[in-house]
JSON list of C-alpha atoms and ligand atoms in Angstrom, two decimals:
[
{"chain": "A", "resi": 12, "resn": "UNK", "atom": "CA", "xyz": [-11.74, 12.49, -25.41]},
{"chain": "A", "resi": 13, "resn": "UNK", "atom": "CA", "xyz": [-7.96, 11.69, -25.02]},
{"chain": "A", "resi": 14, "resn": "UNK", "atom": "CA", "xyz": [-6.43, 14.00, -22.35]},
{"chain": "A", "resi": 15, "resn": "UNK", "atom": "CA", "xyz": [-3.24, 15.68, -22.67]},
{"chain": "A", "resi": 16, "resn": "UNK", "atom": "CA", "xyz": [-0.94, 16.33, -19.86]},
{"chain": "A", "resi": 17, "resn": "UNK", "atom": "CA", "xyz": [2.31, 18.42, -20.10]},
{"chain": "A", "resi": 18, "resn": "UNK", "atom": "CA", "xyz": [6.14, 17.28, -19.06]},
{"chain": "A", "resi": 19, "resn": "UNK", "atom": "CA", "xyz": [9.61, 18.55, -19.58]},
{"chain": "A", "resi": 20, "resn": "UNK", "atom": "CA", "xyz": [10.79, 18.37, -22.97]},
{"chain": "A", "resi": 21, "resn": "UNK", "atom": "CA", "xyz": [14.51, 17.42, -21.73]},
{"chain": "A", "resi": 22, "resn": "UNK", "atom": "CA", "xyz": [13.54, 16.89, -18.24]},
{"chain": "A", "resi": 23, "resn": "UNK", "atom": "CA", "xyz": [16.44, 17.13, -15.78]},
{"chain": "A", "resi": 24, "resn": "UNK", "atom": "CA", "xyz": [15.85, 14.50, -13.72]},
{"chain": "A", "resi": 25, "resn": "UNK", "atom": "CA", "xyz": [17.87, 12.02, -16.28]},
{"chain": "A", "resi": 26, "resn": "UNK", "atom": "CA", "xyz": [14.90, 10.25, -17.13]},
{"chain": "A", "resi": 27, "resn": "UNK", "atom": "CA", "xyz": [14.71, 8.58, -14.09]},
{"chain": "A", "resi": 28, "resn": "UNK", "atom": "CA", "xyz": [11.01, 9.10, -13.42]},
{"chain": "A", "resi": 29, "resn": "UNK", "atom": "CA", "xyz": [11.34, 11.86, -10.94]},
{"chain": "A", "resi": 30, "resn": "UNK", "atom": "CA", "xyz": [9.56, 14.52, -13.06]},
{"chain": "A", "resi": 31, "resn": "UNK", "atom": "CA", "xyz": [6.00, 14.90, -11.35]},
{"chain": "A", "resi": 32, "resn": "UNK", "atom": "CA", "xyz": [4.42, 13.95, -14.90]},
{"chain": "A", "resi": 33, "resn": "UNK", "atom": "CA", "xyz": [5.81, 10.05, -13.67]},
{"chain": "A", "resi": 34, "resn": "UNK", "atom": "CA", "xyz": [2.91, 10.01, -11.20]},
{"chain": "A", "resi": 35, "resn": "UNK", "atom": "CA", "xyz": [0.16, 11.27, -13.81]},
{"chain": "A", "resi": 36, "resn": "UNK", "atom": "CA", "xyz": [0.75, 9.14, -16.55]},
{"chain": "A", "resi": 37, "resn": "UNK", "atom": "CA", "xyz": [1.40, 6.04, -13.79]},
{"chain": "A", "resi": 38, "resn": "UNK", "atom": "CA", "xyz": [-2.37, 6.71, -12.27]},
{"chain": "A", "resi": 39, "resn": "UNK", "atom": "CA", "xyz": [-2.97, 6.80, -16.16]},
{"chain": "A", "resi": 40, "resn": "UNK", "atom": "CA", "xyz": [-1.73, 3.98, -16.59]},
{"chain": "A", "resi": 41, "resn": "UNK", "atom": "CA", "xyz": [-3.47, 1.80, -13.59]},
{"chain": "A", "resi": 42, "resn": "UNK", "atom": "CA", "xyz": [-6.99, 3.09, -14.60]},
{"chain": "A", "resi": 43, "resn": "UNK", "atom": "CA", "xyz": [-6.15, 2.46, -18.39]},
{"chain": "A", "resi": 44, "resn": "UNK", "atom": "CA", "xyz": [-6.56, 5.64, -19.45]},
{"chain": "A", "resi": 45, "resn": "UNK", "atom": "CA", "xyz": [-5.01, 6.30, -23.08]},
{"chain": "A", "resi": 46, "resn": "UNK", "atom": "CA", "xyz": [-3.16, 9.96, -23.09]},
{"chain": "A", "resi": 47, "resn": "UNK", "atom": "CA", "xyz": [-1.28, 12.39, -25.04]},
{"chain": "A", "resi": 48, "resn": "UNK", "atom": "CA", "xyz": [2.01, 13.88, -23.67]},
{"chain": "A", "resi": 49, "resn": "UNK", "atom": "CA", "xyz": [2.73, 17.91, -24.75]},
{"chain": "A", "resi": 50, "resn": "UNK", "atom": "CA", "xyz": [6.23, 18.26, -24.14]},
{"chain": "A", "resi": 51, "resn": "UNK", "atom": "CA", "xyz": [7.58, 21.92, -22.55]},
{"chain": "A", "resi": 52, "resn": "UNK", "atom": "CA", "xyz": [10.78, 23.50, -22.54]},
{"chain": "A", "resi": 53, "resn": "UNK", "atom": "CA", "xyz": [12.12, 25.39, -19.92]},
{"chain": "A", "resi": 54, "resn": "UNK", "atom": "CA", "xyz": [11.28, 28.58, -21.64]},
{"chain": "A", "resi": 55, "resn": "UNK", "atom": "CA", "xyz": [7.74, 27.87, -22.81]},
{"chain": "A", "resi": 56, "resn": "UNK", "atom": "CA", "xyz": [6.73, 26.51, -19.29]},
{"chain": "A", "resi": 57, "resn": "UNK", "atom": "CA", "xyz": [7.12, 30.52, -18.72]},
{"chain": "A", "resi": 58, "resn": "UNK", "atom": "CA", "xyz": [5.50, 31.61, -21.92]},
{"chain": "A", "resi": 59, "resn": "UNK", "atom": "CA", "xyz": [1.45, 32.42, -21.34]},
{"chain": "A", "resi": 60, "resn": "UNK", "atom": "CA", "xyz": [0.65, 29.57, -23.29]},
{"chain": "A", "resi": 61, "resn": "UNK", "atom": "CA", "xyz": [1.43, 27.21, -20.53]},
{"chain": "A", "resi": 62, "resn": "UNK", "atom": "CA", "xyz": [0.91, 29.91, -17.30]},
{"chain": "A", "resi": 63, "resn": "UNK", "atom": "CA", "xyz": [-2.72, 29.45, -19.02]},
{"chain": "A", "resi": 64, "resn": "UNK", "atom": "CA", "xyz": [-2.51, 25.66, -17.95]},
{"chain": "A", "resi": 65, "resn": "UNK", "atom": "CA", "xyz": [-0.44, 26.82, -15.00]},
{"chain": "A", "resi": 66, "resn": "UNK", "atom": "CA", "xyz": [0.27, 30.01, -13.54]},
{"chain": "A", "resi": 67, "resn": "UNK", "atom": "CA", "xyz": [3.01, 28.90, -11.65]},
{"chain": "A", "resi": 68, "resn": "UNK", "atom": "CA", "xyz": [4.42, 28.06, -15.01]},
{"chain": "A", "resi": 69, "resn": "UNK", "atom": "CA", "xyz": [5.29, 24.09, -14.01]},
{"chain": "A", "resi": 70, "resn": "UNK", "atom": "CA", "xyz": [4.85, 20.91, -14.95]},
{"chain": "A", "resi": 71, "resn": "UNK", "atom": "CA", "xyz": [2.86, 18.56, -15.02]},
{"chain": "A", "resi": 72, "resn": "UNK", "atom": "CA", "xyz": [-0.59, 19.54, -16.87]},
{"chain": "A", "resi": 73, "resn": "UNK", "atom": "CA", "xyz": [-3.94, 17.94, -17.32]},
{"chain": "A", "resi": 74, "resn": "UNK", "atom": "CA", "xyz": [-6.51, 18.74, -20.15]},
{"chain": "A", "resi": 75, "resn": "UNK", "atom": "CA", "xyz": [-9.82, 17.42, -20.93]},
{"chain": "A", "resi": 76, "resn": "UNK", "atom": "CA", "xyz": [-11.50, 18.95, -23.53]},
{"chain": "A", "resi": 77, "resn": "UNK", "atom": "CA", "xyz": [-12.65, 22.00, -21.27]},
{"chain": "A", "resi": 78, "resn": "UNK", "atom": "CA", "xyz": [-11.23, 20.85, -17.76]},
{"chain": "A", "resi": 79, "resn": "UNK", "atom": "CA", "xyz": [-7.62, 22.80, -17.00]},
{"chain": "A", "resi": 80, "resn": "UNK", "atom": "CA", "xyz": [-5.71, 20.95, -14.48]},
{"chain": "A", "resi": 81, "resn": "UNK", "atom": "CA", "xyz": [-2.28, 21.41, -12.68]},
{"chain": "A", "resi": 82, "resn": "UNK", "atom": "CA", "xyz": [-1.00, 20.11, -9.35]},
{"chain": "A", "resi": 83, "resn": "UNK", "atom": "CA", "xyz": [-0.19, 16.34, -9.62]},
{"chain": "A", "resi": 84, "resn": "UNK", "atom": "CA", "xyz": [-2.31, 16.09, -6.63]},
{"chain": "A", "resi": 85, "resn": "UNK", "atom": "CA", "xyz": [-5.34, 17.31, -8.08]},
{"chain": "A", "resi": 86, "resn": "UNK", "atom": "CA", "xyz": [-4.49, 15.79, -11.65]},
{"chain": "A", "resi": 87, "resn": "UNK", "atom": "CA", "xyz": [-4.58, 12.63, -9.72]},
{"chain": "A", "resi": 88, "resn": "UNK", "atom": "CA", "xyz": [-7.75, 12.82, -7.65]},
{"chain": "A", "resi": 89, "resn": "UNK", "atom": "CA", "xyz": [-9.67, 13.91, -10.77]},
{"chain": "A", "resi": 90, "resn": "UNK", "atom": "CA", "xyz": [-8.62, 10.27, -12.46]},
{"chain": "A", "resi": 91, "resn": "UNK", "atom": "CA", "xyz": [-9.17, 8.50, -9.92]},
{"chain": "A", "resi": 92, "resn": "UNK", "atom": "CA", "xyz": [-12.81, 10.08, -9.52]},
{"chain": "A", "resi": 93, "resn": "UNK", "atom": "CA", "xyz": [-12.98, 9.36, -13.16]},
{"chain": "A", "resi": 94, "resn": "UNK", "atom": "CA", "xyz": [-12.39, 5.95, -13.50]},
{"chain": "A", "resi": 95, "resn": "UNK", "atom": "CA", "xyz": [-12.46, 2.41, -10.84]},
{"chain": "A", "resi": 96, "resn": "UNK", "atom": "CA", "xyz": [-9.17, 1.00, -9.80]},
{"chain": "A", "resi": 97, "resn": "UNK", "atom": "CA", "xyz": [-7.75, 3.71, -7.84]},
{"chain": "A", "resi": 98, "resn": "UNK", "atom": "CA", "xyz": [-10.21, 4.43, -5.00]},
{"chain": "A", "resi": 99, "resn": "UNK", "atom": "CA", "xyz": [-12.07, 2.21, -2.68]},
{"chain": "A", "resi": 100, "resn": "UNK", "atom": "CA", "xyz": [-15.58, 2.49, -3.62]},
{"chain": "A", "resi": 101, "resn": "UNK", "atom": "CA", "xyz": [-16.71, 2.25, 0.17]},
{"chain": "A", "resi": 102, "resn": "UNK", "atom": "CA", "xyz": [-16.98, 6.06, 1.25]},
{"chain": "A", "resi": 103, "resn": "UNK", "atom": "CA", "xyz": [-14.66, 5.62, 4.65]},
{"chain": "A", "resi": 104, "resn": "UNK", "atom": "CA", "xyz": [-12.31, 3.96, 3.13]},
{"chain": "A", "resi": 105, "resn": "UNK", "atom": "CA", "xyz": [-11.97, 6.51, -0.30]},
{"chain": "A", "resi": 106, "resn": "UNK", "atom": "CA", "xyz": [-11.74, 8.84, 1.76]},
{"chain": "A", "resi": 107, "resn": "UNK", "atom": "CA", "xyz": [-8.93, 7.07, 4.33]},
{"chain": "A", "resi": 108, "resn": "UNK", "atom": "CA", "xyz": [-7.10, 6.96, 0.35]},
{"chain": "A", "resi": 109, "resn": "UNK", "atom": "CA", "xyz": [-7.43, 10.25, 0.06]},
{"chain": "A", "resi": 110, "resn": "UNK", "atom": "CA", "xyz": [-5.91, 11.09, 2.95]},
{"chain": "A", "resi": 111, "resn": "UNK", "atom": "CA", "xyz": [-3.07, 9.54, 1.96]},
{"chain": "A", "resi": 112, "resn": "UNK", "atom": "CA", "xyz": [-2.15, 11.07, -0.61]},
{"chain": "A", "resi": 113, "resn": "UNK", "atom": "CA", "xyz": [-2.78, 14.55, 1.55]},
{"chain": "A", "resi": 114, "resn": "UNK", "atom": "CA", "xyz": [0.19, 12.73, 3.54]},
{"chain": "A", "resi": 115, "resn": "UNK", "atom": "CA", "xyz": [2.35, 12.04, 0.79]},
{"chain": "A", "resi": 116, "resn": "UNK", "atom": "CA", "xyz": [1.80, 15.66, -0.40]},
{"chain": "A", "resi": 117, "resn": "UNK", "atom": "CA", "xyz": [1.72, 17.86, 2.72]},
{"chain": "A", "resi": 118, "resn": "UNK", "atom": "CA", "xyz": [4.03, 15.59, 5.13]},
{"chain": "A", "resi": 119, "resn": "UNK", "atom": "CA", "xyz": [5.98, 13.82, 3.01]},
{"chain": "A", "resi": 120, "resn": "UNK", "atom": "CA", "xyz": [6.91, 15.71, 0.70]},
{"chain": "A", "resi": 121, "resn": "UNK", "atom": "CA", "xyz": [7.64, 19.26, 2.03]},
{"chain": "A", "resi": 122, "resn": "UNK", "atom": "CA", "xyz": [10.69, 17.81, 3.75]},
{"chain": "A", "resi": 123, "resn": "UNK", "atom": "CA", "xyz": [11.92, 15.78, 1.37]},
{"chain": "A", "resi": 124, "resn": "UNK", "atom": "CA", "xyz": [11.95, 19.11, -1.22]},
{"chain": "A", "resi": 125, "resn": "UNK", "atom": "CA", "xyz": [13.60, 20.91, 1.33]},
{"chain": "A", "resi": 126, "resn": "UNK", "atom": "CA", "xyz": [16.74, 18.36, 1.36]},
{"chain": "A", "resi": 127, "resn": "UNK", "atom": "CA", "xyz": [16.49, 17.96, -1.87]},
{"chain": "A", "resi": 128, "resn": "UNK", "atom": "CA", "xyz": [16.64, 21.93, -2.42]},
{"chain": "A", "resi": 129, "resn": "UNK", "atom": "CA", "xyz": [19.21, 22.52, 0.22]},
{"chain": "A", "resi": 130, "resn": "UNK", "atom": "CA", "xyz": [21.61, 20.44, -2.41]},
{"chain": "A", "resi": 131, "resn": "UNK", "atom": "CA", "xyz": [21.60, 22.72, -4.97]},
{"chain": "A", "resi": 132, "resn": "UNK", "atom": "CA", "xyz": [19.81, 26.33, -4.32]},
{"chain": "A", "resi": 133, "resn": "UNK", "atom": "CA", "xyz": [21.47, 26.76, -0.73]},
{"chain": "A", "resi": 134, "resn": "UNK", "atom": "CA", "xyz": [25.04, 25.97, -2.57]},
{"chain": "A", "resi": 135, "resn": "UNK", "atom": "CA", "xyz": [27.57, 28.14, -1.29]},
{"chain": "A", "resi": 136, "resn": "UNK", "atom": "CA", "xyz": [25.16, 30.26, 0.44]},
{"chain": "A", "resi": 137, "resn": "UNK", "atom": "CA", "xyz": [26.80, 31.41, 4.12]},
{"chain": "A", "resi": 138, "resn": "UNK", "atom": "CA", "xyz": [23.50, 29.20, 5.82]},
{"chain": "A", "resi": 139, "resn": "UNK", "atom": "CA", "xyz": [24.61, 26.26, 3.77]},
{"chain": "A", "resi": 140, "resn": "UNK", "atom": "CA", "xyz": [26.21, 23.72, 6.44]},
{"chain": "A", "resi": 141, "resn": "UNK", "atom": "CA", "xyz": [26.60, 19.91, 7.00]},
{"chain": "A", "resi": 142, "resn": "UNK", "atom": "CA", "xyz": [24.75, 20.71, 10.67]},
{"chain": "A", "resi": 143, "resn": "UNK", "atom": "CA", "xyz": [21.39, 22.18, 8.37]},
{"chain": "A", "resi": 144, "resn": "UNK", "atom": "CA", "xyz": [21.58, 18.79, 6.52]},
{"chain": "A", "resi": 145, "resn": "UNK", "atom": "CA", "xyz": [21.55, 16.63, 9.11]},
{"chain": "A", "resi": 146, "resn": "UNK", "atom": "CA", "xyz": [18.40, 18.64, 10.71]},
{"chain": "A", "resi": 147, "resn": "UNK", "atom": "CA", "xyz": [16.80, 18.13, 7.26]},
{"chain": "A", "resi": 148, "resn": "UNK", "atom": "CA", "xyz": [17.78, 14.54, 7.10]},
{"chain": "A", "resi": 149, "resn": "UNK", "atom": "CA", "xyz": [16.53, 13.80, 10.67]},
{"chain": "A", "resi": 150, "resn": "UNK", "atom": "CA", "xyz": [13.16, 15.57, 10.19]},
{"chain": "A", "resi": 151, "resn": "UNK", "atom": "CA", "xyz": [12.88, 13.72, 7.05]},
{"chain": "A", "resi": 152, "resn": "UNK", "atom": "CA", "xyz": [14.04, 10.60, 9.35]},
{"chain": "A", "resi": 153, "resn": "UNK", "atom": "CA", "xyz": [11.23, 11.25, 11.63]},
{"chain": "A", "resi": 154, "resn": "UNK", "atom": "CA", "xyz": [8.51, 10.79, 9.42]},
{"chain": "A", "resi": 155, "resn": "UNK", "atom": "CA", "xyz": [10.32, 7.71, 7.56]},
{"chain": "A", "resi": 156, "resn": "UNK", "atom": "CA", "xyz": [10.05, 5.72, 10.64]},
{"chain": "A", "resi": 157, "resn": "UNK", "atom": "CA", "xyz": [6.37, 6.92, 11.27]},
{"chain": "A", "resi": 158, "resn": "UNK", "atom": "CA", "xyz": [5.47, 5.77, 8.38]},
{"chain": "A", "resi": 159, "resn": "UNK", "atom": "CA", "xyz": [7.21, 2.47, 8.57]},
{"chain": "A", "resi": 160, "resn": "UNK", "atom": "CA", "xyz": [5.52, 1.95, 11.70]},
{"chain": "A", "resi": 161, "resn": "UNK", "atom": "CA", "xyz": [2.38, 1.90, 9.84]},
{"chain": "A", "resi": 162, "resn": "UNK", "atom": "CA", "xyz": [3.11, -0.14, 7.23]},
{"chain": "A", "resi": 163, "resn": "UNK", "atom": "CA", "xyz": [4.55, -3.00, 9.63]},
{"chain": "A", "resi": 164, "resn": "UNK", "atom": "CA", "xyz": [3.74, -6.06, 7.58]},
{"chain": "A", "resi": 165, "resn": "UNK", "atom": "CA", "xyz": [0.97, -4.89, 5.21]},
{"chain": "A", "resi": 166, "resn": "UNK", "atom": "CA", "xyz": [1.90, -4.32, 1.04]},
{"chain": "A", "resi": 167, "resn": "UNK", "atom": "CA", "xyz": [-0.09, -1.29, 0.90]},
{"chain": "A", "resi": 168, "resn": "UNK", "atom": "CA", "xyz": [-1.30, 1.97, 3.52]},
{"chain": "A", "resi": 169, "resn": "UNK", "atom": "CA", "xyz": [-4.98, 1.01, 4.07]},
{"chain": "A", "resi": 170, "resn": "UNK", "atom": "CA", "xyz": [-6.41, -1.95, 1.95]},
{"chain": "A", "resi": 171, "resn": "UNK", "atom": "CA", "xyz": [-5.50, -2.48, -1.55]},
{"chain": "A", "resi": 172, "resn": "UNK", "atom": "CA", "xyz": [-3.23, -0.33, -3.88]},
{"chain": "A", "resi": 173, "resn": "UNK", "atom": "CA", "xyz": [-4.80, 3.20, -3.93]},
{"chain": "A", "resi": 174, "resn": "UNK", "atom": "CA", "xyz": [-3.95, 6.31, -4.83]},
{"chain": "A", "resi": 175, "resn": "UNK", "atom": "CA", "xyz": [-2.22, 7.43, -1.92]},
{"chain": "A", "resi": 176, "resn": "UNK", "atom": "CA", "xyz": [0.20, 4.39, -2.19]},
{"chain": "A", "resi": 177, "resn": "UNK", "atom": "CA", "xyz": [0.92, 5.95, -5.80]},
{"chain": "A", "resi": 178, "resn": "UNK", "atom": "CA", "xyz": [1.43, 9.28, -4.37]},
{"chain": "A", "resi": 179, "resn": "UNK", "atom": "CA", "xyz": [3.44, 8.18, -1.53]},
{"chain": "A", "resi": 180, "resn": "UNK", "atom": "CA", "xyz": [5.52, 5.85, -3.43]},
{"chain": "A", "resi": 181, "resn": "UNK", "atom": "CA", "xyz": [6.52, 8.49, -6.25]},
{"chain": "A", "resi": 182, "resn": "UNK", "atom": "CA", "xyz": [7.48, 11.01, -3.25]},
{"chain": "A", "resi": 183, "resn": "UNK", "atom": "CA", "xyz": [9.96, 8.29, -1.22]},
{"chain": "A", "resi": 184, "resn": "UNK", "atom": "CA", "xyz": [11.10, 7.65, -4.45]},
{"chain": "A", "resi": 185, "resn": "UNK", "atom": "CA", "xyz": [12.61, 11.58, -4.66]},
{"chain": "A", "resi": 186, "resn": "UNK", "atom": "CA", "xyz": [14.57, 9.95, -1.39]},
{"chain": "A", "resi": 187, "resn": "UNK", "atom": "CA", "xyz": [16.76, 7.26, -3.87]},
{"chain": "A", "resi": 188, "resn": "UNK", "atom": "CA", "xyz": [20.00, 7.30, -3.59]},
{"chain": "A", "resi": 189, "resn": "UNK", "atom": "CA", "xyz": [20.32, 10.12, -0.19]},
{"chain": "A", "resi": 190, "resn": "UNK", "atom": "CA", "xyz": [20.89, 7.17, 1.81]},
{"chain": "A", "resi": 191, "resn": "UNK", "atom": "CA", "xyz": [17.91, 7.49, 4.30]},
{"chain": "A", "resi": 192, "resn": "UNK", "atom": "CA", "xyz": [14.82, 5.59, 2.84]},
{"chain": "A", "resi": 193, "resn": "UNK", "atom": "CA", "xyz": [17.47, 2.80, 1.91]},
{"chain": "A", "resi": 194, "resn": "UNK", "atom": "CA", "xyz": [17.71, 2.41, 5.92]},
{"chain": "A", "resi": 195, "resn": "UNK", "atom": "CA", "xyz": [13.92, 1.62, 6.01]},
{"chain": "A", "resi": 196, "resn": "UNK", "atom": "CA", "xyz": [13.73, -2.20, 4.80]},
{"chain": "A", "resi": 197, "resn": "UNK", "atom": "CA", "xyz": [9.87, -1.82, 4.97]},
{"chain": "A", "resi": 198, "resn": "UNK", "atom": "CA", "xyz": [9.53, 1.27, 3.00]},
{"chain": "A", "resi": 199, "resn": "UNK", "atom": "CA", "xyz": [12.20, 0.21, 0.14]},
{"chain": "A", "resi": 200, "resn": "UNK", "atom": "CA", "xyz": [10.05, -3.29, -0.12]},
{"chain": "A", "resi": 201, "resn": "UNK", "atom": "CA", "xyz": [6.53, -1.25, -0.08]},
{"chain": "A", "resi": 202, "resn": "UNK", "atom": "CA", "xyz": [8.54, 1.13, -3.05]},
{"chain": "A", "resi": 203, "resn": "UNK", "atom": "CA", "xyz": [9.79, -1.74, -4.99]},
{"chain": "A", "resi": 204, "resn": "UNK", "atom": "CA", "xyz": [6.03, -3.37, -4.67]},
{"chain": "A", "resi": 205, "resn": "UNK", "atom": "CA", "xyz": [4.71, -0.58, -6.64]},
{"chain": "A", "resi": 206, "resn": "UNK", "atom": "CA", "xyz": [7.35, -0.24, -8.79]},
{"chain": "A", "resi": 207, "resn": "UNK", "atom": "CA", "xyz": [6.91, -3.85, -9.88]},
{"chain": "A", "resi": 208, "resn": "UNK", "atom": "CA", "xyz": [3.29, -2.74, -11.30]},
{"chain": "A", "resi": 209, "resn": "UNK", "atom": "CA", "xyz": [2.71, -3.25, -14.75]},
{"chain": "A", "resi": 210, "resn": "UNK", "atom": "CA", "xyz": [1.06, 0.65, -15.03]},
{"chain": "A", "resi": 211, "resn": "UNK", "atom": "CA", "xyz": [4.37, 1.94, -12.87]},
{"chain": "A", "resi": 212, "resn": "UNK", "atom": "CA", "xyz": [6.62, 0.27, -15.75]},
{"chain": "A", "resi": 213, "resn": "UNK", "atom": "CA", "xyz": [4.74, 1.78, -18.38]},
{"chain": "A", "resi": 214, "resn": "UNK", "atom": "CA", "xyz": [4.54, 4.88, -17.40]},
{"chain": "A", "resi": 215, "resn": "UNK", "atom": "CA", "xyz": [8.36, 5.02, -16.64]},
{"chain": "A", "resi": 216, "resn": "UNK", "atom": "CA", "xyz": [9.50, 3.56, -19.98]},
{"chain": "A", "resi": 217, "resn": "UNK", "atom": "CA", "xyz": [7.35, 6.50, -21.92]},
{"chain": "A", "resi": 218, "resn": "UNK", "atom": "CA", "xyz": [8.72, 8.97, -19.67]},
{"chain": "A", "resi": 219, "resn": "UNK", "atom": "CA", "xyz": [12.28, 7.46, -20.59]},
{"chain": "A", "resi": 220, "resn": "UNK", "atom": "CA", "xyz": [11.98, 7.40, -24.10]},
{"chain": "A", "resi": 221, "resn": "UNK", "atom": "CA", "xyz": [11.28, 11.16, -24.07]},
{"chain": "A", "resi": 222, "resn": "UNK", "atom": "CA", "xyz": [14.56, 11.38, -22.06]},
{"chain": "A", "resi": 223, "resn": "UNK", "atom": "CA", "xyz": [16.59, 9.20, -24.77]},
{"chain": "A", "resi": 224, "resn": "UNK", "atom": "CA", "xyz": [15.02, 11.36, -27.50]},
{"chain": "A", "resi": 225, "resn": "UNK", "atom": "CA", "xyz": [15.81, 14.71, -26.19]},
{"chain": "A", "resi": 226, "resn": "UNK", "atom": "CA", "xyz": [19.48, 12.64, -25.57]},
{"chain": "A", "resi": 227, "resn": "UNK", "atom": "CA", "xyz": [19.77, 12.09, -29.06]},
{"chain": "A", "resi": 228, "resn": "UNK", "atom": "CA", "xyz": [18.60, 14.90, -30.36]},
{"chain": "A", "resi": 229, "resn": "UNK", "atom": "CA", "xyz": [21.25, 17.54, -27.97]},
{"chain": "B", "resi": 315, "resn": "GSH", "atom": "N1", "xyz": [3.12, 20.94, -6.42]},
{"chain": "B", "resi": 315, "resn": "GSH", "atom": "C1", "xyz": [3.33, 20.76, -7.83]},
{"chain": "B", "resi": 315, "resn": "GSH", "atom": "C2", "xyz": [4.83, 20.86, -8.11]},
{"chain": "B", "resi": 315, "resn": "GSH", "atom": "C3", "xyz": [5.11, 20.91, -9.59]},
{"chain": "B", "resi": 315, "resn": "GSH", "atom": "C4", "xyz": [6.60, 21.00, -9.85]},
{"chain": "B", "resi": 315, "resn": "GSH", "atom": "O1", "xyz": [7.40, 21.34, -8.96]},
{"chain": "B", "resi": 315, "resn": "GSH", "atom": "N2", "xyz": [6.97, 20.70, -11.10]},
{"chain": "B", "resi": 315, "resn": "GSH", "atom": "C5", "xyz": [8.37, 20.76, -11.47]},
{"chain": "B", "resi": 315, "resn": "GSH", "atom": "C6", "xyz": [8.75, 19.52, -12.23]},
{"chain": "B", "resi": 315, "resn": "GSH", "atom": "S1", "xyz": [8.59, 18.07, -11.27]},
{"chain": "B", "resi": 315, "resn": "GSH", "atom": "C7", "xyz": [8.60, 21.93, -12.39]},
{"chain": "B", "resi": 315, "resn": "GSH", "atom": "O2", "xyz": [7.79, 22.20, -13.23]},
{"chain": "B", "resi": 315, "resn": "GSH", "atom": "N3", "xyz": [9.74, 22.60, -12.21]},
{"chain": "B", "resi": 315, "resn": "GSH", "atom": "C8", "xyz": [10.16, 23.68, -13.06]},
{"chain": "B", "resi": 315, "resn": "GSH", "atom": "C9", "xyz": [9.89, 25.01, -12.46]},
{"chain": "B", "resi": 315, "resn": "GSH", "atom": "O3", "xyz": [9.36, 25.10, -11.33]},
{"chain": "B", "resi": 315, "resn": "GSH", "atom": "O4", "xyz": [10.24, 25.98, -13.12]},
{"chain": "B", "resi": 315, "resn": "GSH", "atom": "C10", "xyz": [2.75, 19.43, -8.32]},
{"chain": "B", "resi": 315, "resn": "GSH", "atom": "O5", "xyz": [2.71, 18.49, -7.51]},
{"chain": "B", "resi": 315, "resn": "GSH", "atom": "O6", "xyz": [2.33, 19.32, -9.47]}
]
């Protein structure tokens, strides 16, 4: 059976890939995994239809025939159980992979959304100051150089190209442009590594085309 996963109609993010259906249909795309995209509006990602699929009434979605899925993390453990390519097959080191993405998710990520966050909902608010974003940036600092300490010289975060390099590529990637990845030469080479995948590039051109569609169609 073909799964379907959900993403944003008109998604905000200007089709750059930032939507969190980017890292579904990329782990998709590495396992070869055919899939059909149900595309949500703002409005019905509220609507019980899709608070059936996700009661937090987000994106992105997973369904297989009876099998309900939402939290890109989960979506993308449950491929990568599925199918070979995205999980050592030794036990230790699966499980080293699954950690990983735990990282990207829980350690990364939190952060990252808060900085990203503070940009837009704090706006105006009387907390809102340039000291608060610095603290943000430097936690989010912090954890950059941790994890470029890791990587030192090796492509990937334990062995080959897993799923937590996936994960934790997508989430730096939320970093683009804030100028504090881009001071990480390591991290920005490990980013463009997986970006240069076949399965990243074409997962982000289908994303993209549903971009320039909803584009042409405003
Ligand atoms: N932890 C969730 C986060 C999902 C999430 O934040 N989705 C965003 C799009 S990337 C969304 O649906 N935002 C619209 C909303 O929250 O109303 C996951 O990883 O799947």
């Amino acid at each position: 059976m073909t799964p379907t996963i959900t993403a944003f109609a008109d998604s905000p993010d200007g089709g750059v890939g930032l939507a969190r259906d980017m890292r579904v249909r990329w782990a998709l795309e590495e396992v070869g995994q055919p899939y059909d995209v149900k595309l949500v509006s703002f409005g019905e990602m509220k609507q019980p239809a899709h608070l059936s699929r996700n009661p937090f009434g987000q994106i992105p979605t997973f369904e297989d025939g009876a099998l309900k899925l939402f939290e890109s993390g989960a979506i993308i453990f449950h491929i990568a159980e599925q199918h070979p390519g995205l999980l050592p097959t030794e036990p230790q080191a699966r499980m080293r992979a699954i950690m990983w993405m735990f990282a990207a998710l829980s350690t990364l990520e939190p952060p990252i959304i808060d900085l990203e966050q503070s940009g837009f909902i704090d706006r105006g608010q009387p907390w809102e100051s340039d000291a608060r974003m610095e603290v943000l940036k430097d936690r989010i600092r912090v954890r950059l150089q941790q994890l470029a300490d890791w990587l030192g010289d090796s492509d990937w975060l334990d062995g080959d190209f897993s799923a937590g390099d996936l994960m934790m590529i997508m989430v730096l990637r939320r970093l683009e442009g804030d100028n504090l990845v881009e001071d990480y030469p390591t991290l920005v080479a490990y980013m463009a590594r997986g970006m240069a995948r076949p399965a990243y590039g074409r997962a982000y051109d289908a994303q993209h085309q549903v971009y320039l569609a909803a584009s042409a169609a405003r």
